[in-house]
XYZ file of C-alpha atoms in Angstrom:
149
model
C 4.339 -13.563 -20.601
C 0.685 -12.362 -19.934
C -0.451 -9.741 -17.973
C -4.122 -8.514 -17.506
C -5.090 -5.242 -16.136
C -8.633 -3.828 -15.200
C -9.887 -0.529 -13.533
C -12.855 -1.666 -11.697
C -15.000 0.956 -9.507
C -15.336 0.573 -5.924
C -18.880 0.689 -4.238
C -17.991 4.403 -3.406
C -17.322 5.055 -7.124
C -13.641 5.442 -6.601
C -11.189 3.867 -9.363
C -9.311 0.974 -8.412
C -6.618 -0.430 -10.448
C -5.770 -4.140 -10.059
C -2.900 -5.743 -12.005
C -3.234 -9.482 -12.391
C -0.019 -11.081 -12.840
C -0.769 -14.555 -13.584
C 2.638 -15.613 -14.531
C 4.422 -18.817 -13.984
C 6.630 -18.577 -10.576
C 9.978 -18.566 -12.702
C 8.952 -16.063 -15.284
C 9.692 -12.523 -13.641
C 8.260 -9.069 -14.869
C 11.154 -7.485 -16.578
C 9.557 -4.730 -18.554
C 8.619 -1.137 -17.296
C 4.828 -1.346 -18.414
C 3.455 -2.648 -15.158
C 5.567 -0.086 -13.319
C 4.486 2.568 -15.655
C 0.791 1.546 -14.702
C 1.334 1.563 -10.997
C 3.088 5.027 -10.983
C 0.378 6.551 -13.347
C -2.332 5.085 -11.020
C -0.606 6.483 -7.958
C -0.320 10.013 -9.598
C -3.892 9.962 -10.315
C -6.008 11.611 -7.651
C -8.812 9.334 -8.525
C -7.081 5.975 -7.387
C -7.010 5.503 -3.558
C -6.467 1.706 -3.635
C -4.005 -0.477 -5.737
C -3.761 -4.265 -5.718
C -1.149 -6.194 -7.421
C -1.883 -9.791 -7.419
C -0.065 -12.937 -8.512
C 1.678 -15.785 -7.150
C 4.949 -15.585 -5.502
C 8.106 -15.036 -7.527
C 6.340 -13.145 -10.442
C 7.800 -9.843 -9.475
C 5.299 -7.980 -7.278
C 7.874 -6.886 -4.841
C 10.067 -5.694 -7.497
C 7.192 -3.706 -9.049
C 6.597 -1.842 -5.724
C 10.298 -1.063 -5.258
C 10.601 0.291 -8.935
C 7.472 2.247 -8.447
C 8.669 3.622 -5.088
C 11.844 4.643 -6.693
C 10.109 6.485 -9.456
C 8.028 8.452 -6.987
C 10.773 9.387 -4.516
C 12.027 13.046 -4.607
C 8.782 14.287 -5.817
C 7.587 17.804 -4.852
C 3.957 17.707 -6.013
C 2.431 16.892 -2.594
C 3.392 13.238 -2.718
C 4.600 12.703 1.012
C 6.293 9.513 1.018
C 5.958 5.502 0.904
C 6.132 2.976 3.290
C 6.686 -0.938 2.610
C 5.576 -3.119 5.276
C 6.926 -6.569 4.850
C 4.098 -9.060 5.886
C 5.567 -12.356 6.979
C 3.270 -15.297 8.152
C 1.889 -14.859 11.548
C 2.171 -11.088 11.439
C -0.628 -9.435 13.385
C -2.602 -6.320 12.102
C -1.619 -4.337 15.185
C 2.023 -4.679 14.463
C 1.259 -3.311 10.894
C -0.925 -0.324 12.327
C 2.160 0.445 14.740
C 4.639 0.379 11.730
C 2.347 2.642 9.723
C 1.768 4.908 12.736
C 5.528 5.607 13.233
C 5.882 6.210 9.453
C 2.910 8.709 9.346
C 4.337 10.384 12.522
C 7.647 11.083 10.854
C 5.802 12.827 8.104
C 4.008 15.011 10.592
C 0.627 13.078 10.585
C 0.402 11.954 14.212
C -3.324 11.295 14.700
C -2.949 7.388 14.004
C -0.032 7.367 16.330
C -1.720 8.881 19.122
C -4.761 6.718 18.786
C -2.769 3.438 18.848
C -1.762 4.436 22.448
C -5.523 4.568 23.288
C -8.036 1.734 24.267
C -9.989 2.017 20.910
C -11.303 -0.871 18.814
C -9.499 -2.062 15.870
C -12.409 -1.211 13.732
C -11.744 2.533 14.831
C -8.125 2.281 14.245
C -8.851 0.946 10.696
C -11.352 3.716 9.860
C -8.831 6.505 10.917
C -6.088 4.827 8.839
C -8.161 4.849 5.729
C -9.425 8.414 6.328
C -5.618 9.623 6.687
C -4.793 7.703 3.500
C -7.923 9.473 1.669
C -6.667 12.760 3.032
C -2.798 12.725 2.395
C -0.717 11.576 -0.558
C 1.182 8.756 0.878
C 1.587 5.052 -0.427
C 1.490 2.403 2.310
C 2.636 -0.774 0.602
C 1.502 -4.080 2.361
C 4.007 -6.461 0.654
C 2.444 -10.019 0.871
C -0.670 -8.698 2.545
C -2.240 -12.212 2.535
C 0.039 -13.198 5.453
C -1.414 -10.742 7.971
C -3.379 -12.143 10.885
C -6.248 -10.248 12.649
């Protein structure tokens, strides 16, 4: 089993953690090392975006579940985590509604209110990114590549 990881820097200078999981489809991730990396990244105030890449069947969703489980019940300002299952044909607006409902439950109602207004998709996305920067929440878009605009 091979795993490559890198910590590139975004254009804004914010650290990004990318885990490349170039594993054969029949070989699952069974050790805790990738989960440890994800949890460490999410605990860091410097990491605002995390990409876990790899072909289907290598354990990306399992890593997400394991990481959420390890972060649940925290009392250090981490507000919560949401998994949005992205199936083929899912529209970005549906994703935003799911995220807006989740954030509203956490007491962060701004996105939910804006979704009811006639604003551009770009405005809604900017607002979402600002909320994620300002609050310790994890929004996990599982199979992100399936989302349609």
